[in-house]
Structure formats: structure tokens, C-alpha cells
Short mmCIF file of C-alpha atoms and ligand atoms in Angstrom, two decimals:
data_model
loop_
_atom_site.label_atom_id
_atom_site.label_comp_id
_atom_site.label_asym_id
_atom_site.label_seq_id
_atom_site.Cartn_x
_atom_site.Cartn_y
_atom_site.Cartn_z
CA UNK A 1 179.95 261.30 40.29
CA UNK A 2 181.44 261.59 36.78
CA UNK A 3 179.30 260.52 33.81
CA UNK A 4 180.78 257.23 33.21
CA UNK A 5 177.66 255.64 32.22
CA UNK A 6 177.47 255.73 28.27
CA UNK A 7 181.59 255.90 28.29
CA UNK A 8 181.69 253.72 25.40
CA UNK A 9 185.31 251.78 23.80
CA UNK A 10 187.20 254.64 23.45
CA UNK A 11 186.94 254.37 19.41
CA UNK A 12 183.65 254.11 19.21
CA UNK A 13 182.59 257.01 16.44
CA UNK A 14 186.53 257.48 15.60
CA UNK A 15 187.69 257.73 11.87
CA UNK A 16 190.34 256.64 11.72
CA UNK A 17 191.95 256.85 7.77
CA UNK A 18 193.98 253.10 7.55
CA UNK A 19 196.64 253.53 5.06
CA UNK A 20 198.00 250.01 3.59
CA UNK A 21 201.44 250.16 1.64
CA UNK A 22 203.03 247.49 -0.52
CA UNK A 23 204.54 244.70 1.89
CA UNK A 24 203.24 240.79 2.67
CA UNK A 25 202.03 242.33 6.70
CA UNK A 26 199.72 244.34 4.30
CA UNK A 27 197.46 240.61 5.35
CA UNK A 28 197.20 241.46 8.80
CA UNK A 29 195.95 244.92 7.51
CA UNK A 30 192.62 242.95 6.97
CA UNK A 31 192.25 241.62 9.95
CA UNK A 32 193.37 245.43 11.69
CA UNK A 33 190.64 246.48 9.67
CA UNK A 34 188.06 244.43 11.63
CA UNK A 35 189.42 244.65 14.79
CA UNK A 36 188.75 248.07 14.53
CA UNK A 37 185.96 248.10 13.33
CA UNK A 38 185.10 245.70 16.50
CA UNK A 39 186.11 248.53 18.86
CA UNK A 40 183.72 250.92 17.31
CA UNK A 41 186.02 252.82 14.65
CA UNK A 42 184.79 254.01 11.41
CA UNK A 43 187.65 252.70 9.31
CA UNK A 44 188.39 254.48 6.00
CA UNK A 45 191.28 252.62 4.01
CA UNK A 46 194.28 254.30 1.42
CA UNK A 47 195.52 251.67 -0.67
CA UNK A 48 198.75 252.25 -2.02
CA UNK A 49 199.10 250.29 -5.63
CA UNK A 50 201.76 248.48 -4.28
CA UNK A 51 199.43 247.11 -1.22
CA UNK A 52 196.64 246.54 -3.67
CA UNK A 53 198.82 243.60 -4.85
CA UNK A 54 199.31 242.13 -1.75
CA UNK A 55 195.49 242.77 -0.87
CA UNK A 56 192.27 244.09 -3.19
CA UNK A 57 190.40 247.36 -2.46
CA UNK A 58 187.18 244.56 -2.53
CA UNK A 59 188.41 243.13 1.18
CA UNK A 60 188.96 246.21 2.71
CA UNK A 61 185.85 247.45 1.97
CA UNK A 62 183.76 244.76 2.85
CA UNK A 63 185.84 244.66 5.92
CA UNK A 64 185.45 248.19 6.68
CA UNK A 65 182.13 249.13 5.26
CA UNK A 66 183.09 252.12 3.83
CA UNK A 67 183.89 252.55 0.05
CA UNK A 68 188.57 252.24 -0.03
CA UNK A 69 190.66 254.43 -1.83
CA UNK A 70 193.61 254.08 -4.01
CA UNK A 71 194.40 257.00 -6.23
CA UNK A 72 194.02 260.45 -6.46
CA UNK A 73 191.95 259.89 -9.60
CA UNK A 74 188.96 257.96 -7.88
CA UNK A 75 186.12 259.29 -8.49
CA UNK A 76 182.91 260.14 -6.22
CA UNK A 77 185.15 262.17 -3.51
CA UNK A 78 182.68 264.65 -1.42
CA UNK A 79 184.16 267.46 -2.59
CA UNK A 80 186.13 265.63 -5.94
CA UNK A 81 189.86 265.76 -4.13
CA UNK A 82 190.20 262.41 -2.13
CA UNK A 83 193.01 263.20 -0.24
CA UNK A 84 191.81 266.12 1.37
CA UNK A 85 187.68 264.33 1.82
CA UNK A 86 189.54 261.49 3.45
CA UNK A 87 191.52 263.12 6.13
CA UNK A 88 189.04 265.91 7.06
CA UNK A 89 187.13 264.80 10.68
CA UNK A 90 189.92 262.46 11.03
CA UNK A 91 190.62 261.51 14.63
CA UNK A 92 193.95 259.52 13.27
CA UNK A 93 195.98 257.92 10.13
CA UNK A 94 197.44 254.84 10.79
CA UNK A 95 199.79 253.64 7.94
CA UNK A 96 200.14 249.55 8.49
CA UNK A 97 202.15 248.25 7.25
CA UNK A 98 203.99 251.08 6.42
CA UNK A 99 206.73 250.23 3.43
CA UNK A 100 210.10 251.81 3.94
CA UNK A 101 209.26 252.99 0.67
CA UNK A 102 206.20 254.81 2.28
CA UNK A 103 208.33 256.00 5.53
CA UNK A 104 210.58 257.65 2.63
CA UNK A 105 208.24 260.07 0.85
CA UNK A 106 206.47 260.82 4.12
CA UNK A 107 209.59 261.77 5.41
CA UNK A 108 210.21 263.82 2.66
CA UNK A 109 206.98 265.56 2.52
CA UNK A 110 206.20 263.88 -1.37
CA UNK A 111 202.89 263.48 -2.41
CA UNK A 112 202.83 261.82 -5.63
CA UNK A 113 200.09 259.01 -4.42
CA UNK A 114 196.67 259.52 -2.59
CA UNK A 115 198.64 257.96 0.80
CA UNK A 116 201.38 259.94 0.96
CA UNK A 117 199.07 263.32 0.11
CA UNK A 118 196.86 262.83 2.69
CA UNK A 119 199.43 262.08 5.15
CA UNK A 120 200.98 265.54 4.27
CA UNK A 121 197.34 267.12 4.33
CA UNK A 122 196.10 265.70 7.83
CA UNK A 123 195.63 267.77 10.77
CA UNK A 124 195.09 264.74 13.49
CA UNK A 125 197.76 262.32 14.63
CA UNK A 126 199.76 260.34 12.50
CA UNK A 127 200.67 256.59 13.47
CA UNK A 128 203.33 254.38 11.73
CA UNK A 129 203.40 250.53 11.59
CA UNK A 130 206.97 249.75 9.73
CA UNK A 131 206.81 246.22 8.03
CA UNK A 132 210.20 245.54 6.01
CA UNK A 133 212.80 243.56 5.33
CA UNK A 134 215.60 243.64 8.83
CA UNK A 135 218.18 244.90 6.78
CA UNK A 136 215.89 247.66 5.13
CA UNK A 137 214.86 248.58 8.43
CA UNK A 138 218.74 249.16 9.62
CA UNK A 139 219.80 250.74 6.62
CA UNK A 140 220.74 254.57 7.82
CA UNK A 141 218.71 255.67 4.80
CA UNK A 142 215.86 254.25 6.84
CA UNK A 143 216.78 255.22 10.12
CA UNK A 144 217.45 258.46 9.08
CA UNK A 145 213.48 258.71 7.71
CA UNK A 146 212.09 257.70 11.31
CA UNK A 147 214.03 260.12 12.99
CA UNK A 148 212.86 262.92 10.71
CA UNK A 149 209.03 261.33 11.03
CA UNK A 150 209.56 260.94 15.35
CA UNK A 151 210.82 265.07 15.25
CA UNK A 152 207.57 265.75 13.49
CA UNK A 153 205.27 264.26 15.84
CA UNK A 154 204.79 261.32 14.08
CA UNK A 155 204.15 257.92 16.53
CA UNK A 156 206.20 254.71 14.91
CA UNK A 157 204.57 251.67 16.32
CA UNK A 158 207.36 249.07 16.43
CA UNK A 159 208.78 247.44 14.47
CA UNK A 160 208.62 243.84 16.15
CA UNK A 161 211.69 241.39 15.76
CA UNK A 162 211.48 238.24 14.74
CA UNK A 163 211.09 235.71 11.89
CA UNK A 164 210.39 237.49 8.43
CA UNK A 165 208.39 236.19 5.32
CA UNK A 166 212.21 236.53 3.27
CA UNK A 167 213.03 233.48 5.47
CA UNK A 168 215.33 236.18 7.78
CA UNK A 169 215.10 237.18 11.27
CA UNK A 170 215.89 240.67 12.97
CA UNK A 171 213.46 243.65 13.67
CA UNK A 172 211.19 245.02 10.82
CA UNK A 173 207.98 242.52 11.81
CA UNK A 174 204.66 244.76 12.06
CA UNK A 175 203.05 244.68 15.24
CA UNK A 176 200.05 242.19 15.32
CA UNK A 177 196.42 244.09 15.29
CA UNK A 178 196.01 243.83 18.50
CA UNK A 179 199.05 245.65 19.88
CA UNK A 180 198.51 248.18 17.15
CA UNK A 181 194.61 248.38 18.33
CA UNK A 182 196.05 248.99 21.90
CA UNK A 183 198.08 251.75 21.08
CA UNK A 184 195.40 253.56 19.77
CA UNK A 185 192.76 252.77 22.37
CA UNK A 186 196.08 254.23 24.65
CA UNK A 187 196.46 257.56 22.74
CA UNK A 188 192.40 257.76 22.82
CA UNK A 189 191.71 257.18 26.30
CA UNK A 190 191.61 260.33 28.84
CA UNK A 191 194.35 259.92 31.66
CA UNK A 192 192.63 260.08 34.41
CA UNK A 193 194.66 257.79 36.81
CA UNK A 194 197.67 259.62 35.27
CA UNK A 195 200.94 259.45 38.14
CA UNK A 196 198.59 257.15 40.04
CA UNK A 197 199.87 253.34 41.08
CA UNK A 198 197.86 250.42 41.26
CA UNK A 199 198.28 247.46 42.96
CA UNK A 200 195.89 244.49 41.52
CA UNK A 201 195.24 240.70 41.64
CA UNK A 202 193.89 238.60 39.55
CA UNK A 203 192.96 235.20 38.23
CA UNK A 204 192.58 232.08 40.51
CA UNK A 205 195.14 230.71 43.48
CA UNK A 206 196.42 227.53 43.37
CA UNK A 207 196.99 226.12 46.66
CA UNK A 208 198.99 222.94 46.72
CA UNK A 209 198.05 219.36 48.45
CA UNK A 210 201.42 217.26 46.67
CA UNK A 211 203.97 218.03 43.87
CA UNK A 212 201.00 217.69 41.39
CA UNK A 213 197.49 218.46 42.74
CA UNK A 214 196.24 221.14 44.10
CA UNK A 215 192.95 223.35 45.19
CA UNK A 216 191.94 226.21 42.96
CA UNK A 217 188.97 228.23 42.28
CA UNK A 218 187.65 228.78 38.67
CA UNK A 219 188.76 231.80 36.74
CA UNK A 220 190.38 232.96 33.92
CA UNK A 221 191.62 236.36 34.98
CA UNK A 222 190.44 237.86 31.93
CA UNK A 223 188.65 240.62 34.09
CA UNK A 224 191.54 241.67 36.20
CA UNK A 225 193.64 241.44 33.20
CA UNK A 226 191.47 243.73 31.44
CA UNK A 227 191.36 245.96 34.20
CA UNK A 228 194.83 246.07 33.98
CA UNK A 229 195.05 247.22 30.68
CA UNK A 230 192.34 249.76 31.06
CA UNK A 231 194.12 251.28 34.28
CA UNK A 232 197.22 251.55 32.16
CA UNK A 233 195.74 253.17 29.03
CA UNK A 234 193.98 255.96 31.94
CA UNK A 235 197.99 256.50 32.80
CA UNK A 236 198.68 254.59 36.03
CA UNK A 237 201.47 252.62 36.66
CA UNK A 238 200.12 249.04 37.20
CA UNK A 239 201.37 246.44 39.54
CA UNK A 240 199.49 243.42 38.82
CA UNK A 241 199.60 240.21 40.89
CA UNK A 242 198.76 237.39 38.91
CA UNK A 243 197.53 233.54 39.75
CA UNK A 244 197.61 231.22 37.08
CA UNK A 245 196.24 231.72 34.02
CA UNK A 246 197.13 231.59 30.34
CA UNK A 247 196.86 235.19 29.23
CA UNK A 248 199.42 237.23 28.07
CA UNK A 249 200.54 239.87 30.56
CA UNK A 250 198.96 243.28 29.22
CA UNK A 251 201.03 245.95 27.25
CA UNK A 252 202.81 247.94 29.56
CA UNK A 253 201.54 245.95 33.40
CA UNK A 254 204.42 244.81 35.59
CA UNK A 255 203.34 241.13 36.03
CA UNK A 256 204.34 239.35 39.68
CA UNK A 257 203.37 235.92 38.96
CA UNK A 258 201.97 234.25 42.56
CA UNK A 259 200.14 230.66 42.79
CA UNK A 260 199.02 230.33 46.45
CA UNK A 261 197.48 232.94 48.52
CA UNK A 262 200.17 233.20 51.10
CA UNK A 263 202.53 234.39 48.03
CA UNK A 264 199.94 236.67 46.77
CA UNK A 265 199.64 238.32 49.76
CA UNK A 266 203.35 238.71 49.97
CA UNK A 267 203.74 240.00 46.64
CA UNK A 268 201.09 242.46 46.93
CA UNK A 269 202.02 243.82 50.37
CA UNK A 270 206.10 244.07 48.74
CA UNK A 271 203.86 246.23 46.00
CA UNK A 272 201.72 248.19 47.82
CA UNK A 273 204.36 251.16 49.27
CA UNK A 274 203.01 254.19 47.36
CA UNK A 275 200.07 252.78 45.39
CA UNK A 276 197.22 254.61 45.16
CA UNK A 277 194.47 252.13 44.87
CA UNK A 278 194.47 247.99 45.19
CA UNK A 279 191.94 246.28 43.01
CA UNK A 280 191.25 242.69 44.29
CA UNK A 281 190.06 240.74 41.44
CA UNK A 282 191.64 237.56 41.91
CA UNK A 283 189.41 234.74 43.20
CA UNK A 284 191.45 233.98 45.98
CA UNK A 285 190.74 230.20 47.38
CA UNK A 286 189.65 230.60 51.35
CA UNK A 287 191.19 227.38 52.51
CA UNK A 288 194.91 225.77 51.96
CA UNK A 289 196.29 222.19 52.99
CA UNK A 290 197.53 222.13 56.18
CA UNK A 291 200.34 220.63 55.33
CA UNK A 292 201.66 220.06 51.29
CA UNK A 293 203.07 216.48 50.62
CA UNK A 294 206.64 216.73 49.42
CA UNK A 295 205.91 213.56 47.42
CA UNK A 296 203.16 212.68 45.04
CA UNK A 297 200.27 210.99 47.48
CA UNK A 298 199.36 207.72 46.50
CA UNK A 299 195.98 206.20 46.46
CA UNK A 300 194.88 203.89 48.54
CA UNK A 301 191.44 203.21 47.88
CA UNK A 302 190.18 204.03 51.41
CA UNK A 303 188.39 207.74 52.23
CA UNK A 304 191.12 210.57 52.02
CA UNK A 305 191.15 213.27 54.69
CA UNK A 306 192.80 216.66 53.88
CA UNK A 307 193.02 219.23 56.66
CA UNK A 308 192.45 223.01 55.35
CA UNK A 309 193.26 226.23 57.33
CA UNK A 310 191.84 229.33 56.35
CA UNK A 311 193.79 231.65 53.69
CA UNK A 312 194.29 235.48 54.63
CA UNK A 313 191.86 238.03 53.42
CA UNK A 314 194.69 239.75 51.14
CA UNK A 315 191.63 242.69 50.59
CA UNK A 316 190.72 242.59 54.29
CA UNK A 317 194.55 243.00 55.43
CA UNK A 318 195.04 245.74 52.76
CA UNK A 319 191.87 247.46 53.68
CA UNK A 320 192.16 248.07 57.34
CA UNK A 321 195.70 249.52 57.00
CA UNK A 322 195.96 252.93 58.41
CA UNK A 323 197.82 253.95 55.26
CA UNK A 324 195.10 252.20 52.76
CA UNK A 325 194.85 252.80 49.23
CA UNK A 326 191.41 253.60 47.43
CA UNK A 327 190.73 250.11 48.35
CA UNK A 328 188.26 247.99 45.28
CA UNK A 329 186.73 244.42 45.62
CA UNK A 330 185.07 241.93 43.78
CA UNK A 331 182.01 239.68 44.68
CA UNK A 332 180.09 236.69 42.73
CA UNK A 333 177.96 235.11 44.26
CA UNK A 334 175.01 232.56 42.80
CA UNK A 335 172.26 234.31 44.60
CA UNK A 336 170.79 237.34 46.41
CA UNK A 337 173.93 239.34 44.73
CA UNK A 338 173.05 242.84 46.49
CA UNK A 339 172.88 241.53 50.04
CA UNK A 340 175.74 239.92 49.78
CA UNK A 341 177.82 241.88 47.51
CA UNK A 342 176.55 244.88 49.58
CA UNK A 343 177.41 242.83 52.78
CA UNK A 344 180.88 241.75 51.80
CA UNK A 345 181.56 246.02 50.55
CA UNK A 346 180.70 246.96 54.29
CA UNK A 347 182.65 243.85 56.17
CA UNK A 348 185.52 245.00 54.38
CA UNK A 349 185.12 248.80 54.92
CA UNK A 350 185.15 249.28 50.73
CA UNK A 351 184.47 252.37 49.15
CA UNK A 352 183.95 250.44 45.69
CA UNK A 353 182.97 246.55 44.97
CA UNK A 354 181.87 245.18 41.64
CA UNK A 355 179.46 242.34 42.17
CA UNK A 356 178.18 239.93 39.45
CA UNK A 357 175.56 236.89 39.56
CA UNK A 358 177.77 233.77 38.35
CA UNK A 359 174.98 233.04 35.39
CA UNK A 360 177.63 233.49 32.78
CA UNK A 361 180.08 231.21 34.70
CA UNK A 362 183.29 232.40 35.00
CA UNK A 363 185.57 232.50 32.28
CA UNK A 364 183.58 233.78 29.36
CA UNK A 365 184.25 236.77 27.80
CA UNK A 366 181.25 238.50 28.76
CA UNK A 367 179.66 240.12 31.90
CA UNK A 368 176.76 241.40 33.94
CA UNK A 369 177.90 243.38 36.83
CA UNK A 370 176.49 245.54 39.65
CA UNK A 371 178.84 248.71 41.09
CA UNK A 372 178.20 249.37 44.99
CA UNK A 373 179.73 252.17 46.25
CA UNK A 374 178.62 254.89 49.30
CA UNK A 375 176.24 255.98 47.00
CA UNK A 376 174.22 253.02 46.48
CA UNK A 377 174.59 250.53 43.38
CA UNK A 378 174.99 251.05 39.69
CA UNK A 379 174.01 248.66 37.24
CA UNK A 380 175.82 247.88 33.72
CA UNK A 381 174.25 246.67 31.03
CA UNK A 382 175.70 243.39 30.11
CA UNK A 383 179.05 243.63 27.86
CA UNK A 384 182.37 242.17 26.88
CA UNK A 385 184.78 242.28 29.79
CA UNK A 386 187.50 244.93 28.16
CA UNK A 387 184.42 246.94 28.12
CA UNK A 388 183.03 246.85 31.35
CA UNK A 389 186.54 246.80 32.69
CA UNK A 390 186.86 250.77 31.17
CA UNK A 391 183.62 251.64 33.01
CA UNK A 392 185.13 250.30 36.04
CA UNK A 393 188.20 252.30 35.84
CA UNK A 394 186.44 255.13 35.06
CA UNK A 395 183.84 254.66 38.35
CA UNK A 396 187.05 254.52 40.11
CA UNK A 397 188.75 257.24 38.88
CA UNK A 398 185.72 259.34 39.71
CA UNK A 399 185.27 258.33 43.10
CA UNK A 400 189.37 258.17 44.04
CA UNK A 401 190.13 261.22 46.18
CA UNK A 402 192.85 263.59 44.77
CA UNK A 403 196.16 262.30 44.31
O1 C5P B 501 185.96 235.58 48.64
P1 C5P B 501 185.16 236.86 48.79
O2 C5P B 501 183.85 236.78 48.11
O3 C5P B 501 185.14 237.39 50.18
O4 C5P B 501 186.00 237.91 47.93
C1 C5P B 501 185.66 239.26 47.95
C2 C5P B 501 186.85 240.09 47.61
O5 C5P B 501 187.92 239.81 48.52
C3 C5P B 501 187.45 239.88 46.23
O6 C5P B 501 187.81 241.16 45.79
C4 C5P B 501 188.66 239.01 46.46
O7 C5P B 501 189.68 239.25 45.51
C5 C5P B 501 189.11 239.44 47.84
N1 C5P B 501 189.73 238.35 48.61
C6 C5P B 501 191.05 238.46 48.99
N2 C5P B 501 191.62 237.46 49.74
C7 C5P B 501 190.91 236.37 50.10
C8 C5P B 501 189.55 236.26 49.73
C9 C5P B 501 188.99 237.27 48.97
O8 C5P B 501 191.73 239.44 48.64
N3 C5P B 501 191.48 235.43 50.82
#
């Protein structure tokens, strides 16, 4: 076994140097700022003087905790010369938004303001949010600037399309936080399921009794769905087989939407030539309608009977297949989790199963689980599910024989 235990979010104890140029996406800066801060970065900001009129030094640094930076003439630098203090022990810049301005004297190696210096002075990787105006974006001056910045290793991060603060629409929207957070958890995390394909499910079924109502378990899918991500930022190729839910299909996860069991099962047997593992997440209902009204049922008043028929075990099927996949289920139960969790690994011939006690319900953001594998079980201390979700992937990629 790997030492997973301890793997921590992937920024945790990064520095990563935040550059803000002039733009109006220079406010979602601030909240970048404490969304990385949330994932365990230690968040220096470079204010151009353009940003600092969008935004003032005082937000960033209460946001970021650490004293932010606007010209080369600041004093208190650890060794007097900010540019060069700010970028040592770097694990990554990030400029967001970055100007086309900015993009320009990058490009061109100038370093007549603290950003643009310690962009040229940096020895770690060098990310690019562009925020501008659509037609600024798609002049060939501009275009011409990205190119140079791509051929020297720099990463551009967008631009999104869309509605702009001018009142125009095209491309030259800056990524929201999040996706820019994602990218960076991506570059950061070690690829260890890289050329590997998963298979998943997740969320609830929904197994229909008329046009309207239905039978369905309770769950969000934010654990699946945060497996997902994780097993995409380790480098596999992610199939993900999806009930209902309302979350946003993670960056980079081929989504196969599929409401009743019998369709999940399809849909994940259509997936499952050449995957390497199948994660079963999904709380799958166990019984279906024997029959679904075509026609919304009226009421009647009198006792309703409704005949169900057992679903298949999608995980069961998968699992006994000569040609299985690294094969990992999920239990909760309400009581006695490691007898039954344990119980439910070995009826199913499982290498892996996650098991939790339902005492935070279902759909929270938050977990307590319990890892059972041939080994025995291993704990994890309660956390967010994006975190627990890495430790997973990273049990499984220790455990998952070699591609
Ligand atoms: O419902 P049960 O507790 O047996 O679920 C254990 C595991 O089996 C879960 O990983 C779940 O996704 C999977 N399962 C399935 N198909 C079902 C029932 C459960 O894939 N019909």
C-alpha cells in the first residue's frame, strides 16, 4: 500500500504568486483568492496599478493573509527586490485576469511593473486567465501575443465566451474561480490513473410508476461526481453514468445521463469495453414498478397497490464478468457499518468498497467513511467530499494492478 493517508488537497502548502491586471473580472480575482486559499494555497497577490482600481491591495490581503504587492518600490521585501522575493519557492503564477495589455509585455519579455518582472523572473509554471474586451481578444495583435506565450510554455486558461461587462458578447470572459481552481488542482495532482478508463455511476435512479411520479433513493451525487473529477485530474479518461441530479458535469468527464436502473445498466455495460476500473457510486433503487402507467394515475381514495420487481445489481453483473475491471463499491448503511459493508465487499467479490454510517444524511457536503479492501479497513477522518474523494482515488490507484 501507497501512503495515501495524509495525501492532503493537492494545494495544500502551494504558493502560488496571483497576479491581478487592470480589467472589471479583476472582482472575481477576490473571490479566486479565497477559493484558494480554501484548497490550502498560500496565496501571494501582484497588483498591477491598473487592477488596483478595479480592486484595493486592502481585499486581497485580508483575503489572502499575506501582505499584496504592487510596485517594485514597496518596501519590506526579504531581500529589498520584490519581484525576485515573490516568485522564489513559487510552485505557480497565475495572472487573472490577465489584461491584453498584460499578455503584451509578457509576451515581449518587458518588465517595467512588479507583475510583468516577476513573470520574466519565475522559474515555476506560468498560468494565464485572459479577461478582455471580444474584439481585443481577436485582434491579431493579441493573438499573435498568446501564440508567442503558448511556444514558451506558458498555460492560457480560456478565455470563456459569452456576455461581457461592455454590454458585447463573444470570447474574452475569464474563467470563473472554480474552473481556474480546477486547472490548477489538475496540473498539481500526480497522474497516477494516467491511460487508465473508468467507468462510474452516480447519484440516485429514478424508477418510474406514471408520466410524473416515480421511486428514487436520496442522493445528490456529489460523491461520485467528485470522484469523477478526482479520477480525471490523476489522468484517466472518465466515463461517468449519471442519475438525476443537479450538478454540473465535471471538467473534462463524459456524462451519459440514465434515470432508471435498467438504463444505467445499459449505459454502463455500452461503456465498459476497455475500462480499467468501474466505480459504483450511484444509489441504485433495488425495486422498479412492474409495470409504468402511460397516463398520469388518478386517485381514488381507496389503498393503492404497486407491484415492484427487483432491479439488477449493475456492480454484481459487472463484477462477476470474466473480463472485470478493478471493480469499486459503495455501502451506507444506518448501523453495524463493518459487517455489513464488509459483507456486501465479499458478496460481490470486491477488491475495494467505501462504506459510510448515514449520520450525515446524504447529500451534505461532508463525509465519514470507512475503506475495506483485502487488507482489512481503513478509516478517514471526517472531511469535505472533494477531499475524501482524492483519498479514494488514490487507495485505488494503489491497489489497481498494472495497466
Ligand atoms: O444497494 P447496495 O448497498 O447493495 O449497494 C452496494 C453497491 O452496489 C453500491 O456500490 C451500488 O452502487 C451498487 N449497486 C448497483 N446496482 C444495484 C444496487 C447496488 O450497482 N442495483
Amino acid at each position: 500500500m501507497g501512503d495515501y493517508i495524509g495525501v492532503i488537497e493537492s494545494l495544500h502548502g502551494r504558493k502560488i504568486v496571483l497576479g491581478v491586471s487592470g480589467g472589471v473580472a479583476a472582482y472575481k480575482a477576490a473571490a479566486l483568492t479565497r477559493e484558494l486559499r480554501r484548497l490550502g494555497a498560500d496565496v501571494h497577490v501582484a497588483l498591477t496599478e491598473a487592477g488596483s482600481r478595479f480592486v484595493s491591495a486592502l481585499t486581497f490581503h485580508a483575503l489572502s493573509g499575506n501582505r499584496v504587492w504592487t510596485s517594485f518600490w514597496d518596501g519590506g521585501a526579504e531581500n529589498g527586490i520584490p519581484h525576485i522575493a515573490l516568485v522564489r519557492g513559487a510552485d505557480a503564477v497565475l495572472v487573472a485576469p490577465a489584461s491584453a495589455g498584460i499578455i503584451a509585455r509578457l509576451a515581449n519579455g518587458l518588465a517595467g511593473d512588479l507583475l510583468s518582472a516577476l513573470c520574466l523572473a519565475r522559474d515555476c509554471p506560468l498560468f494565464i486567465a485572459p479577461a478582455m474586451n471580444r474584439q481585443m481578444w481577436e485582434n491579431p495583435a493579441t493573438q499573435r501575443n498568446v501564440a508567442t506565450l503558448r511556444g514558451d510554455g506558458a498555460i492560457l486558461l480560456g478565455p470563456d465566451e459569452g456576455g461581457q461587462a461592455c454590454g458585447e458578447t463573444g470570447p474574452g470572459r475569464m474563467l470563473e474561480p472554480e474552473a481556474l481552481c480546477e486547472a490548477l488542482l489538475a496540473f498539481f495532482t500526480p497522474k497516477r490513473l494516467a491511460g487508465r478508463k473508468v467507468v462510474m455511476t452516480a447519484g440516485p435512479t429514478f424508477e418510474a410508476i406514471d408520466p410524473v411520479r416515480g421511486i428514487t433513493n436520496s442522493s445528490s451525487g456529489k460523491m461520485g461526481y467528485a470522484i469523477a473529477a478526482a479520477c480525471v485530474r490523476s489522468g484517466a479518461e472518465v466515463v461517468l453514468v449519471s442519475g438525476p441530479t443537479v450538478l454540473p458535469a465535471p471538467v473534462g468527464v463524459r456524462r451519459v445521463e440514465a434515470a432508471s436502473a435498467l438504463r444505467m445498466r445499459d449505459e454502463v455495460l455500452a461503456a465498459l469495453p476497455g475500462a480499467d476500473v468501474f466505480i459504483a457510486v450511484a444509489a441504485v433503487a433495488d425495486y422498479r414498478p412492474a409495470e409504468t402507467a402511460w397516463h398520469k394515475l388518478k386517485k381514488s381514495g381507496a389503498p393503492m397497490q404497486l407491484e415492484l420487481v427487483p432491479n439488477p445489481d449493475i456492480l454484481a453483473e459487472v463484477a462477476a464478468r470474466p473480463d472485470a475491471p478493478f471493480c469499486v463499491g459503495f455501502a451506507a448503511e444506518s448501523q453495524d457499518l463493518d459487517t455489513y459493508a464488509e459483507g456486501k465487499r465479499r458478496a460481490k467479490r470486491l477488491p475495494m468498497l467505501v462504506g459510510n454510517l448515514l449520520v450525515d444524511g446524504l447529500c451534505g457536503d461532508d463525509n465519514t467513511v470507512v475503506i475495506y479492501d483485502d487488507e482489512g479497513r481503513h478509516p478517514l477522518p471526517r472531511a469535505p467530499k472533494t477531499f475524501i474523494a482524492r483519498q479514494i482515488v488514490e487507495h485505488l490507484a494503489c491497489l489497481l494492478p498494472a495497466g
